[in-house]
Every structure is written in C-alpha cells, then in structure tokens.
Coordinates of C-alpha atoms in Angstrom, one line a residue:
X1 CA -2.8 -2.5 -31.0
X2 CA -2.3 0.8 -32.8
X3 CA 0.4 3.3 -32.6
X4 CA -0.1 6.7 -32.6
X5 CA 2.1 10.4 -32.3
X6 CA 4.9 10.0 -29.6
X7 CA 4.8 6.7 -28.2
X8 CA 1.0 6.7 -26.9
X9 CA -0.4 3.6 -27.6
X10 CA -4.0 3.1 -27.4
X11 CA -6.4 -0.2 -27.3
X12 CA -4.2 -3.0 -26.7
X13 CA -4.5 -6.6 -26.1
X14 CA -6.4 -8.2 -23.2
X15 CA -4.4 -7.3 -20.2
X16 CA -5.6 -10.4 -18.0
X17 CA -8.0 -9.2 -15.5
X18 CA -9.6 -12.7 -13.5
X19 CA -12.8 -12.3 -11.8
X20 CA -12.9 -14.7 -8.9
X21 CA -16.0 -14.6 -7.5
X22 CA -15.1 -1.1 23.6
X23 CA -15.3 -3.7 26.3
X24 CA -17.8 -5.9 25.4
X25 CA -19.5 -8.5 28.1
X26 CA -17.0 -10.0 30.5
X27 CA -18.2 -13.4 32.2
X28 CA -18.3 -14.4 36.1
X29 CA -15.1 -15.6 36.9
X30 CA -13.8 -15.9 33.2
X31 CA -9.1 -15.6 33.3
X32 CA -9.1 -13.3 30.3
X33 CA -5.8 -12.1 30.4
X34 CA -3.9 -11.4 26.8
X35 CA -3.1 -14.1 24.9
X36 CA 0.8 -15.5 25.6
X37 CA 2.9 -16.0 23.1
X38 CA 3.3 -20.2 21.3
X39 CA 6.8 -21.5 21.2
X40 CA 8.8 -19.6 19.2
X41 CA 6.6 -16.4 19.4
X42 CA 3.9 -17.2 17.1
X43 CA 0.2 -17.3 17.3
X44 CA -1.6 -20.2 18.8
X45 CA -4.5 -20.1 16.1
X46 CA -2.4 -18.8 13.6
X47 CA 0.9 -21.2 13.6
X48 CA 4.1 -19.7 12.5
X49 CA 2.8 -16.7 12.1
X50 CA 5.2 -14.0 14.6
X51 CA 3.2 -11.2 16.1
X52 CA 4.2 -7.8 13.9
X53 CA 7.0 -5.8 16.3
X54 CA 5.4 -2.8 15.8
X55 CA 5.7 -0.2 18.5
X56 CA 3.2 2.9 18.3
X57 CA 3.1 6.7 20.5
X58 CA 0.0 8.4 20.8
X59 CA 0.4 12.3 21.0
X60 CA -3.0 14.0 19.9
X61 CA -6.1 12.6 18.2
X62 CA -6.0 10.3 15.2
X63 CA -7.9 10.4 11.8
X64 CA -11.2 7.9 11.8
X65 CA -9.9 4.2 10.9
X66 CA -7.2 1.7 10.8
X67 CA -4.0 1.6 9.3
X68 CA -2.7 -0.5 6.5
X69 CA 0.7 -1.2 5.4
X70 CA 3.0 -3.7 4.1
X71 CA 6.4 -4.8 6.1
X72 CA 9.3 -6.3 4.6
X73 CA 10.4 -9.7 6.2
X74 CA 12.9 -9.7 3.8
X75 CA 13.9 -9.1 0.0
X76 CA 10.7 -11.4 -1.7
X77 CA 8.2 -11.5 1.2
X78 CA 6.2 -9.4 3.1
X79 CA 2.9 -9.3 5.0
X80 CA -0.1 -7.1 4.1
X81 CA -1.5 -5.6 7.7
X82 CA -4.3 -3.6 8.9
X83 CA -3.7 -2.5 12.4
X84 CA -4.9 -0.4 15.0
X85 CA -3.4 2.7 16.5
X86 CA -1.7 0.5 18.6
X87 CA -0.1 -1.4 16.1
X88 CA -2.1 -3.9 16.9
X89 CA -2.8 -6.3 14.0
X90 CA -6.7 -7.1 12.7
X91 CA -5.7 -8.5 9.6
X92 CA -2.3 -10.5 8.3
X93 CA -2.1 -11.9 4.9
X94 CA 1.3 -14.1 4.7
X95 CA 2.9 -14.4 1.6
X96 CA 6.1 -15.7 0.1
X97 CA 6.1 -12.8 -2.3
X98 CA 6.6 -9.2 -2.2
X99 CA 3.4 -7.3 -1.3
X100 CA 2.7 -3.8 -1.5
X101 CA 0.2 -0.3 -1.7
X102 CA -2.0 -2.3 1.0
X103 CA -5.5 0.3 0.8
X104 CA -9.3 0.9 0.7
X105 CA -10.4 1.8 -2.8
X106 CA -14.0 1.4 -4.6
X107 CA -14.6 -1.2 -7.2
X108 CA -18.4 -0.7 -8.5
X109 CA -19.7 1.3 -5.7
X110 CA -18.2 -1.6 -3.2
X111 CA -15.1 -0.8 -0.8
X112 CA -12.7 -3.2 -1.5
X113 CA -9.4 -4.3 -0.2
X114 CA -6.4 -3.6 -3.0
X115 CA -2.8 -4.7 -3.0
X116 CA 0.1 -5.8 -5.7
X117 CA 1.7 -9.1 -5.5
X118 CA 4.2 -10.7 -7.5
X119 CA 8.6 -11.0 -7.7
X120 CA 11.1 -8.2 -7.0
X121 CA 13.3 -7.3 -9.8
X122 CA 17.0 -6.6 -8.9
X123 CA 16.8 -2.9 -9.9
X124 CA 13.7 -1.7 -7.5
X125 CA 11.0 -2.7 -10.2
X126 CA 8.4 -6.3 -10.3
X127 CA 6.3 -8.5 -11.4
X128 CA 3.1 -9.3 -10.9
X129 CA -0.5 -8.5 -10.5
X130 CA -3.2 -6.4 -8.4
X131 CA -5.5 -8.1 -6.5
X132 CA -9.0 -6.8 -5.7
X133 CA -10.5 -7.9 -2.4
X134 CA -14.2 -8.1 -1.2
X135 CA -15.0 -7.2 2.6
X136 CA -15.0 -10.9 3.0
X137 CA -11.5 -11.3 1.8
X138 CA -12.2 -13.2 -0.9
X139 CA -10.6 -12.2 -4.6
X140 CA -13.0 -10.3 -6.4
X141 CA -10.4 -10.0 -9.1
X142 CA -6.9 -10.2 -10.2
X143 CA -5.5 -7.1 -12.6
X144 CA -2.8 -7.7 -14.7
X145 CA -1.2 -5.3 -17.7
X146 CA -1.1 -6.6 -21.4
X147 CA 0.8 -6.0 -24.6
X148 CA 3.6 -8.2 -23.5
X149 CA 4.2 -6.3 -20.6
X150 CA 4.4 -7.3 -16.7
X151 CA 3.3 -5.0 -13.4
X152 CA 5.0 -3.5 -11.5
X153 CA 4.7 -2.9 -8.0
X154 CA 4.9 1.3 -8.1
X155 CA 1.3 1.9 -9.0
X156 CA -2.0 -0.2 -8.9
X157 CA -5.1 2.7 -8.6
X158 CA -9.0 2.0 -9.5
X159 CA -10.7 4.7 -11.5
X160 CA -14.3 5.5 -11.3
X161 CA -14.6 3.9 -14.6
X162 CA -14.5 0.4 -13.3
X163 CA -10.7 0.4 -14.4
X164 CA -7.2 0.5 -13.4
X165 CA -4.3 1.8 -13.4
X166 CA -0.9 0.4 -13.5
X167 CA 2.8 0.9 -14.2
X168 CA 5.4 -1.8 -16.3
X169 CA 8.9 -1.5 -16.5
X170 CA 10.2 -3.7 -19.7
X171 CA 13.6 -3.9 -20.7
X172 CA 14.5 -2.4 -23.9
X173 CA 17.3 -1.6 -26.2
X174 CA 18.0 2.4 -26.6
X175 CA 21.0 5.0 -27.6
X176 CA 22.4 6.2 -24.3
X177 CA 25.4 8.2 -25.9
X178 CA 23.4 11.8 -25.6
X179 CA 24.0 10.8 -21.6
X180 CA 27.5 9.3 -22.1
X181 CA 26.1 6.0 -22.3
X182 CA 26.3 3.2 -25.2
X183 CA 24.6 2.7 -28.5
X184 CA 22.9 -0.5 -28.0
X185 CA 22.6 0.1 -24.3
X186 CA 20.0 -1.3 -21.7
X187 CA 17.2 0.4 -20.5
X188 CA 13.7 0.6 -18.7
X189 CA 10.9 1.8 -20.5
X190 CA 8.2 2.9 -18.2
X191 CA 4.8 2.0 -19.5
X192 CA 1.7 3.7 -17.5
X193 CA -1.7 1.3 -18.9
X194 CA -5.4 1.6 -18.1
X195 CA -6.4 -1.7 -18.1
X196 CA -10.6 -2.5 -17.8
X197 CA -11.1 -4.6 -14.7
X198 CA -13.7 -6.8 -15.7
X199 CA -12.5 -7.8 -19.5
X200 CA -8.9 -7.2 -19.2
X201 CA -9.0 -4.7 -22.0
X202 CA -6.1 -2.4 -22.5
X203 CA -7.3 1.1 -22.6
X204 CA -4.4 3.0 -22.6
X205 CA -0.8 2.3 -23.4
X206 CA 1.5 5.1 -22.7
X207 CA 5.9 4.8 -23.0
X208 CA 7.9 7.0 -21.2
X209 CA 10.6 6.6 -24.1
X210 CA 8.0 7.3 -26.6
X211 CA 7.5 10.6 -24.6
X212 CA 10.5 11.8 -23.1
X213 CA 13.9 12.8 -23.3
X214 CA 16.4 10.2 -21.6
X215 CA 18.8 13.4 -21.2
X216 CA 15.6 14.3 -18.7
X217 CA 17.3 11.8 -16.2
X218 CA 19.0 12.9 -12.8
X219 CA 20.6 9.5 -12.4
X220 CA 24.1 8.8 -13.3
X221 CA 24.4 6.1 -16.3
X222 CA 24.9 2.4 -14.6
X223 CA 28.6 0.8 -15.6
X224 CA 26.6 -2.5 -16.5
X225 CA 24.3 -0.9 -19.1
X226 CA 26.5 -1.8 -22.2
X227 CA 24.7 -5.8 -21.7
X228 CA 27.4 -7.1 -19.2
X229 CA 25.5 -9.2 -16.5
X230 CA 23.6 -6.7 -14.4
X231 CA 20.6 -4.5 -13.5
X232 CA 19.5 -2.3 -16.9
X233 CA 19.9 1.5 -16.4
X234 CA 16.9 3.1 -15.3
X235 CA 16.3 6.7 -16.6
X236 CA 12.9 8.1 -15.3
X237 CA 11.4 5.6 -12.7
X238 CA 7.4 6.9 -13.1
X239 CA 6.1 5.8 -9.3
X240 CA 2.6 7.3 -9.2
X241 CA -0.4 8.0 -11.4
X242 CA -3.6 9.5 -10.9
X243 CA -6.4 10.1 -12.8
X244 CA -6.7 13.7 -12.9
X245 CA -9.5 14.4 -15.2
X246 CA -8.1 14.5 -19.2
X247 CA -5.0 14.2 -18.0
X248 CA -3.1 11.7 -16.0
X249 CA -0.6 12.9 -12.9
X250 CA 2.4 11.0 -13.0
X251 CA 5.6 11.6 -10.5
X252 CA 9.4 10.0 -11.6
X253 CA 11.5 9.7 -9.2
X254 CA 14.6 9.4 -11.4
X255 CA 14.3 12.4 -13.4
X256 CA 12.6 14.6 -10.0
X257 CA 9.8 15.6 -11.9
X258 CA 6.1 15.4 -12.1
X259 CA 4.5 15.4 -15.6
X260 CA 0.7 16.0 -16.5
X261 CA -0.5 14.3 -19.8
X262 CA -2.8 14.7 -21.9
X263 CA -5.1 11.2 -21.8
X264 CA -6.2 11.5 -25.7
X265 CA -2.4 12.4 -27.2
X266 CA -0.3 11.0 -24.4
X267 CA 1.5 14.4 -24.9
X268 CA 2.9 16.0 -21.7
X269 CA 1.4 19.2 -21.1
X270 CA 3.5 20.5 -18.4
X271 CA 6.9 19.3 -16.2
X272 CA 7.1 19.9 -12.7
X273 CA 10.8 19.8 -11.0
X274 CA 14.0 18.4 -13.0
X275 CA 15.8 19.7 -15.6
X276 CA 13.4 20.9 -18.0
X277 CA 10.7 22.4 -15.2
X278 CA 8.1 24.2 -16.7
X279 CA 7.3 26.1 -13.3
X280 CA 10.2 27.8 -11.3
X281 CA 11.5 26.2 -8.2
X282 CA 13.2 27.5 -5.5
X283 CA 13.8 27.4 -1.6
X284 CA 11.5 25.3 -0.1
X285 CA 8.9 24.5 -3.2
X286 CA 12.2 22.2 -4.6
X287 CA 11.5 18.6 -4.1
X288 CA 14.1 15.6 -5.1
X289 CA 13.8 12.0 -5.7
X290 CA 10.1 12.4 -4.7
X291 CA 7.0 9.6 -4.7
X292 CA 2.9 10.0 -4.8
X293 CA 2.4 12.9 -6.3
X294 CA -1.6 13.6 -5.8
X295 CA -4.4 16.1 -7.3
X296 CA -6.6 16.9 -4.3
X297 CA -10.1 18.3 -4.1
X298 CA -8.7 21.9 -3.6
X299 CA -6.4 21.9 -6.6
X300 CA -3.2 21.3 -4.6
X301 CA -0.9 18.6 -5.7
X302 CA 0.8 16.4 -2.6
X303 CA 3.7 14.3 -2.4
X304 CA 6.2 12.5 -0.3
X305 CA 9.9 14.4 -0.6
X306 CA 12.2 12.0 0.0
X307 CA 14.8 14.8 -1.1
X308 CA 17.9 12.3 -0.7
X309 CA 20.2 10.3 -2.7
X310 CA 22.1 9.0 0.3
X311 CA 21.3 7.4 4.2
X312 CA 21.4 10.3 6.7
X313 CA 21.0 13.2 3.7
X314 CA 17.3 14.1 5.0
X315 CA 15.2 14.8 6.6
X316 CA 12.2 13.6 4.1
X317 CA 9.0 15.4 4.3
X318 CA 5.4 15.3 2.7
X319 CA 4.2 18.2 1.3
X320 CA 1.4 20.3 -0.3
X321 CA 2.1 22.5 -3.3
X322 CA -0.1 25.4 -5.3
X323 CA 0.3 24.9 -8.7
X324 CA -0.8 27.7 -10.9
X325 CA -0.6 26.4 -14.3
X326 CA -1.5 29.6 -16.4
X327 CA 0.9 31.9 -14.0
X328 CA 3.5 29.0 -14.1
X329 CA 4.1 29.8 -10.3
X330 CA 4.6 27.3 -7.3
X331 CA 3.8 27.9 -3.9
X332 CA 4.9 25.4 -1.1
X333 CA 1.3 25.3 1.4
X334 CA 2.1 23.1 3.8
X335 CA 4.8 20.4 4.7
X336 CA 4.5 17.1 7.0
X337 CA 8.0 16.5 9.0
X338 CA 9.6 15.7 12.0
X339 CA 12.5 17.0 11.0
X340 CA 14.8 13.5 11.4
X341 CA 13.4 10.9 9.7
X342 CA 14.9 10.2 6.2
X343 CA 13.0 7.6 3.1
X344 CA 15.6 7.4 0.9
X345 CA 13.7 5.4 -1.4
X346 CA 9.8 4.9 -1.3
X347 CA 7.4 6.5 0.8
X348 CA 3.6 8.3 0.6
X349 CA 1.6 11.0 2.2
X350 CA -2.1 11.0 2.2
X351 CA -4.0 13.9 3.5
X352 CA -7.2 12.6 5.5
X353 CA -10.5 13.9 6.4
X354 CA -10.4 16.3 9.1
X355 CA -6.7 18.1 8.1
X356 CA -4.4 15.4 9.1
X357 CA -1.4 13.9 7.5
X358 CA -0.5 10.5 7.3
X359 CA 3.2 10.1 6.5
X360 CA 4.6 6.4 5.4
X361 CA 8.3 7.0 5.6
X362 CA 9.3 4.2 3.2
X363 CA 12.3 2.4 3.3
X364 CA 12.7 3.8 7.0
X365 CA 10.0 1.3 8.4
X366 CA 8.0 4.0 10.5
X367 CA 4.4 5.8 9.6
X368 CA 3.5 9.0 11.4
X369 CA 0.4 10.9 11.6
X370 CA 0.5 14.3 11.9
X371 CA -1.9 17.3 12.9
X372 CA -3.0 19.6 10.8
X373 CA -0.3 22.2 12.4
X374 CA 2.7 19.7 11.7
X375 CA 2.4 18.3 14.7
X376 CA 2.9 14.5 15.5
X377 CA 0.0 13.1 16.8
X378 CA 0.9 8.8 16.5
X379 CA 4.0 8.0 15.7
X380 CA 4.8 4.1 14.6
X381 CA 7.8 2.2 13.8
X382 CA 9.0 -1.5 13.5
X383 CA 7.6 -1.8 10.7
X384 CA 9.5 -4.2 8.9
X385 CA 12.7 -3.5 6.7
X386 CA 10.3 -0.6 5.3
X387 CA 6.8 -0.3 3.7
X388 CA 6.7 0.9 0.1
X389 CA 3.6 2.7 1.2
X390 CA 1.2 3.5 4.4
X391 CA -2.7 4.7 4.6
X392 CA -5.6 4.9 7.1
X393 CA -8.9 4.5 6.2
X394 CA -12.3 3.3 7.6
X395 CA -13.1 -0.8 6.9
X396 CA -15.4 -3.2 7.7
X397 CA -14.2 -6.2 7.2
X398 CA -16.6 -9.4 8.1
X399 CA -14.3 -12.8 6.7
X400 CA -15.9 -15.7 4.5
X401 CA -14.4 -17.4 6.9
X402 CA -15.2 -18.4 11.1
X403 CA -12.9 -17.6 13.8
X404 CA -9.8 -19.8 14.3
X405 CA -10.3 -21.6 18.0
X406 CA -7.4 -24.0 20.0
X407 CA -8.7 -25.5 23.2
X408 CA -6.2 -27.6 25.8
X409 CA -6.8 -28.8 28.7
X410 CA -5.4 -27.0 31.8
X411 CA -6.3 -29.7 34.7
X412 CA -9.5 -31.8 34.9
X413 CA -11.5 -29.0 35.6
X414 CA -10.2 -26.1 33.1
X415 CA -9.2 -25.5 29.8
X416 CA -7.5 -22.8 27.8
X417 CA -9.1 -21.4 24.9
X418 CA -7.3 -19.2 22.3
X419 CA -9.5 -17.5 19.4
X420 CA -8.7 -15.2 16.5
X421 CA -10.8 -13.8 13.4
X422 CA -8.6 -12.5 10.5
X423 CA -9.9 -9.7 9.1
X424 CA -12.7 -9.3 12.0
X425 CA -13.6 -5.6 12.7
X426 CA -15.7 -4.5 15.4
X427 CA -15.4 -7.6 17.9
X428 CA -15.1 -6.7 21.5
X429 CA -15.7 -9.6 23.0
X430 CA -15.8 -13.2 22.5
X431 CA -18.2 -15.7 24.6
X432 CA -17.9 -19.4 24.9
X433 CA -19.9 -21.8 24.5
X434 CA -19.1 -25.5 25.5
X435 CA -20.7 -28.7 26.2
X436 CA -20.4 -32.6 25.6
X437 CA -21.6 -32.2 22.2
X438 CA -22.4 -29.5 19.4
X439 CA -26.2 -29.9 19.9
X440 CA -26.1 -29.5 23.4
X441 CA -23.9 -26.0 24.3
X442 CA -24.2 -23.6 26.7
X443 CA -22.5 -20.5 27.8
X444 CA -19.2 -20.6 29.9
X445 CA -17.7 -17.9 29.9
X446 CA -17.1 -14.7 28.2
X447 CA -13.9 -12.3 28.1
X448 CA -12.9 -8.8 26.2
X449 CA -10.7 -8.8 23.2
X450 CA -7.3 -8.3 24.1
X451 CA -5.6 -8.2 20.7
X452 CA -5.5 -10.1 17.6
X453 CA -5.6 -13.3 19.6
X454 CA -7.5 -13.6 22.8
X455 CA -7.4 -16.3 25.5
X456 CA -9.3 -17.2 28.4
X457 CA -9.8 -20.1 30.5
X458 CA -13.3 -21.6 31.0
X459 CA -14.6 -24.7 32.4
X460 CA -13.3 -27.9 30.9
X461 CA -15.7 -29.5 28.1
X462 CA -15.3 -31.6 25.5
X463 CA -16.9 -29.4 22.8
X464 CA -16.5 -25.6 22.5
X465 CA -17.3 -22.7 19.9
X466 CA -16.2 -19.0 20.2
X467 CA -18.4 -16.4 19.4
X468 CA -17.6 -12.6 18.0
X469 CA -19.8 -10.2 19.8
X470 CA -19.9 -6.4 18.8
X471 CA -19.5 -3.5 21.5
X472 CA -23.7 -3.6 21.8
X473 CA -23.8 -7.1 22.7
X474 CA -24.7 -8.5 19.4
X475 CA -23.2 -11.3 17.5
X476 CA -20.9 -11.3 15.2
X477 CA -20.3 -14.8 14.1
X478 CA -19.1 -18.2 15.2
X479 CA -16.5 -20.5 15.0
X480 CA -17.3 -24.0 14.5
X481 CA -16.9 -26.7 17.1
X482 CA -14.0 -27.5 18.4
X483 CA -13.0 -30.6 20.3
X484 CA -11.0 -30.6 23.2

C-alpha cells in the first residue's frame, strides 16, 4: 500500500471479498385457525426458534414495504428480521453472533439483502464481515476490510461502483497527554475503507488519527487507557459513511461532529458540530452524540440525534438539516420525535418515498414511523435489547429453498399440518395436497396465511405437500412430500 499527505492511504491489500455463488383461497371445511404455539413457545417448523415479542400500533398510513431490523437476544447474538406492520415476522435468520444494519441495497443492478456479522468488542466496536444476499437468500458474497484491519459493525454501504464501504476500529498506540491522558496510551483508530466487492481490492484507506485532532474528542479519557487490563480509549467513534459524490459523509459520535472529506486527499473539507464546527450551531440545529448522518436528493443532510450521554437525558429525535456550505449557515427543516423516547447509543432515521420518517430508536428497542407532519403513524416495540439500526423497504424475496411442512395425526380421520416459508413474500394462502403416495395427490384443503406459521387441519393421509399460492390464485412453490 502507499501512504500519502495526512493519514489517507490509498490501494491496499486484498480486503477479502468471497463470492459465493390478501386472503387467498379458503377450502370447504378446512380448521385454519393461527398456528399455536410448540412447547416452550417455538415454531413447529422452525424448532427452537421463539416467535419475535414484537408488539406494533397502527395510527395513519405506512410507507410501501416491510420492515427490517435486528434484535438483541443478548450481548453476541441476535436475529436479522423482516416483518410486517404488524410485527409479524417473514423472514428470521438465527445466529450465534451479533448481527446488524439488516437492509435492501443494489449490488449490480440486483436488490440484494445486506447485513454485518461477526464478534462484539467490549468497547461498542466488532468483528467481522458484510454479507451480500441474493433474493433467494443465498450469499452472493461476503465483504471483508484489508490492510490488517477487521470490520466493524457501524457501517457496511454498497456504492454504485460495485463496491463497499466499511469502518475498522484497530487498536493503536498514541500520545494522549494534549487530553490529560498518557504517552504511550491506548486508542482506537477509526479507519473508513472502500473495498471492491468482487476482487477484494482495497480502494481507499482513510485514518481518523491520520486526519484529526484527538483534542477534537467530547469523551472523557478512560482510567484504563495507560495499558492496564481494559477497553482502549475511544476518541472519535466514526458511525456512518456515505458516498456523497468526491467526498465521503462521515458522522462521529464521540467527537459530535459530522466531517465531509475529500475522496482524492482524504482531507476534511468542512466540520459539522463539536468543538471545532465550521458552521454555527445553535438552539435547535445543535445535535449530540448523533448516528447516520445522510446526503439526500434535495441537499439536506439527516440524522438520528440521540442528544444524550445518560438513560432518561432525552428525548432523541431524527432530523433534517440545510447545510449551506459557502454561507456556512445551518438551518434545522424538520425533526422526527415523540417527544419521550431516548437512544442513548445507536439509532437511524431514513426518510422514505412519499414524506415519511422511519425512526429506529436504537438501544431503546422500538422503531416508529412517522408522517410527514411529525406525526406517529406505526409505532413498534419489543424489539429485543435494541436494534443498532431499522429500515423499510420494498422486497421480494422467493427462497432457494421449499416451505418447511410438520404433519401429525389428530385422530384416524384428521391431521394437523403446520407450514412456513422463510423469506416467502407474497403468499396468502397455502393449499394441501395429500394422498397415499407422492405420485398420486390430490387437493384437501386450503386455508389463508395467518402468520409466519400457518396450520390447518385436513383429512388424514399418509403423504402431504403444502403449496404457496399468491393473492391471484397462482402458485408460488412447493414443499416436498411429507410423510405422516
């Protein structure tokens, strides 16, 4: 790699990307009541999986699609979800690891599903990789950051340029006596990379230290920073990029600034918020502690204000600010709040088509959607111990693989039948087909999708196979035979 002015650091080593390759019908006589819950509250086709406790309100109308998040079960796993307005799950991914920034993006003219995955750091930083999703659910690749460095969890964005960007957070050595701190002290860098999807190419290599000023920070030096066991010190804490033309957006949360660079230098052109501000703040354009900081179409920049240090400090708020960047004036346009709800950490707002908000509240697990006059229109929470951030967006998602069936008898006439499709959209019915044998199957029954899991009781058979069908009566897809 090569070094140039500043810390910007430019063609790199491979970073590691790996390609991997209504109410519908309802049928004579057909018990298609919801689904009950298995022993211990899990899904029949899915076991030891526990139904999401998410609880949603519906005030106005919603924004076109689903919803996608990421609960916490607990400090290294979560579940990646896409849901319906009423919480309702269409797709769970289980892992054992933390998962986060569950969304729709485009990966060569294709919609793809996009998340990070990989090991929480004690300090609010990771380890580990973003994955790239077809609409089949199957990995079209896995992105991973180079020069020695490991992703973090804070950013994972695809560019029109068939790449991506992602954040690092290495531990490094540094002088921390300008901030009160020690010589040789303990630090995180924060390294934004542009990494090419398809060869793993670092394109772009940018240090925070290389760039700024650690007397920039708004966080307190940690006691444990001298090398004693302990989390390093963590000075500017970069949370967001976006790729905003030749320069990149970035927000950092622990100096409460945004900073725009310049893509060829690495330079920062302007700071917005924290100590050295290039733009005046006051009243209710000052933000704190804040995450996603976004270029929209109009020229606006948005972000999520968490605007707390402390539990109970808030409220939090997403908001839309005019940036004039010759004038060096700031004009607050429009903020998302319900005035009680506080993310002291984490935390997004996208603005959707039509003019309304979606707000992911962060480590308060609740998303709400609001209006485009502030107003709550669906408001949802139980959602885990928090969800670093929350979107909605249209998918169609059509798994590689069939729907999941159970069968068991319910006397010698009847059987229950349960059926699921991870990552199904679009079913709105199911139809059953049994018989004495897979070649020989015929139609018993049919019922509406009630949820993520549907049951109904047909007429007992020693073979059956569920069928999606879409809200015009069309099929979907199959399961395969099941034996009873």
């Amino acid at each position: 790699m090569s070094l140039t002015r500043r810390g910007f650091l430019i063609a790199g080593l491979a970073g590691g990307a790996t390609l991997l390759s209504a109410v519908g019908p309802r049928g004579s006589g057909t018990d298609s009541r919801p689904a009950p819950a298995a022993g211990g509250g899990g899904y029949v086709t899915m076991p030891g999986v526990t139904p999401p406790q998410l609880k949603a309100r519906r005030h106005g109308r919603t924004a076109d699609g689903l919803l996608f998040i990421a609960p916490f079960r607990g400090r290294d796993d979560a579940d990646a979800l896409i849901v319906d307005d009423r919480g309702e799950p269409v797709w769970i991914h289980r892992s054992d690891q933390l998962v986060t920034d569950v969304r729709v993006q485009t990966y060569e003219g294709e919609p793809v599903l996009t998340y990070w995955e990989g090991e929480r750091r004690e300090g609010g930083y990771g380890y580990g990789v973003g994955v790239v999703l077809g609409q089949d659910y199957r990995r079209v690749a896995e992105v991973r950051t180079g020069n020695g460095v490991q992703g973090d969890f804070h950013e994972f964005v695809l560019t029109d340029r068939g790449t991506a960007l992602l954040i690092a957070y290495p531990e490094v050595a540094a002088d921390m006596r300008p901030i009160g701190g020690p010589r040789d002290g303990r630090v995180l860098d924060n390294r934004v990379q542009e990494i090419d999807v398809r060869t793993g190419e670092v394109l772009l290599d940018w240090s925070a230290l290389g760039n700024l000023d650690l007397t920039e920070t708004l966080t307190p030096p940690a006691e444990n920073a001298d090398g004693t066991p302990g989390k390093p010190f963590d000075p500017i804490h970069v949370n967001s990029i976006q790729d905003d033309g030749d320069t990149l957006l970035l927000s950092a949360r622990n100096s409460c600034a945004l900073y725009s660079l310049d893509r060829r230098t690495g330079t920062v052109r302007w700071r917005l918020g924290g100590r050295r501000s290039d733009f005046p703040l006051d009243g209710k354009a000052k933000f704190a502690w804040q995450h996603d900081a976004r270029r929209q179409p109009d020229g606006t920049i948005s972000l999520f204000d968490n605007q707390i240090a402390n539990p109970g400090d808030g409220p939090s708020r997403g908001m839309i600010l005019d940036v004039d960047e010759e004038a060096r004036e700031v004009t607050l346009v429009q903020e998302f709040t319900d005035g009680r709800t506080f993310g002291q950490y984490m935390g997004n707002m996208q603005l959707l088509p039509g003019g309304n908000a979606l707000v992911g509240w962060g480590s308060t697990g609740a998303v709400t959607e609001f209006t485009g006059d502030g107003r709550p229109a669906l408001e949802m929470t139980g959602v885990g111990d928090g969800s670093y951030r929350a979107y909605r967006a249209p998918w169609n998602g059509r798994p590689a693989t069939g729907p999941a069936v159970v069968a068991a008898p319910v006397d010698d006439a009847r059987m229950r039948v349960h059926v699921s499709w991870n990552g199904a959209t679009g079913v709105a019915a199911w139809r059953f087909h049994t018989g004495s044998a897979p070649s020989s199957l015929a139609m018993a029954g049919s019922a509406r999708r009630t949820g993520f899991e549907t049951a109904a009781t047909v007429p007992r058979a020693r073979y059956v196979v569920a069928e999606a069908v879409a809200v015009d009566g069309s099929s979907l897809g199959r399961s395969a035979p099941q034996t009873v």
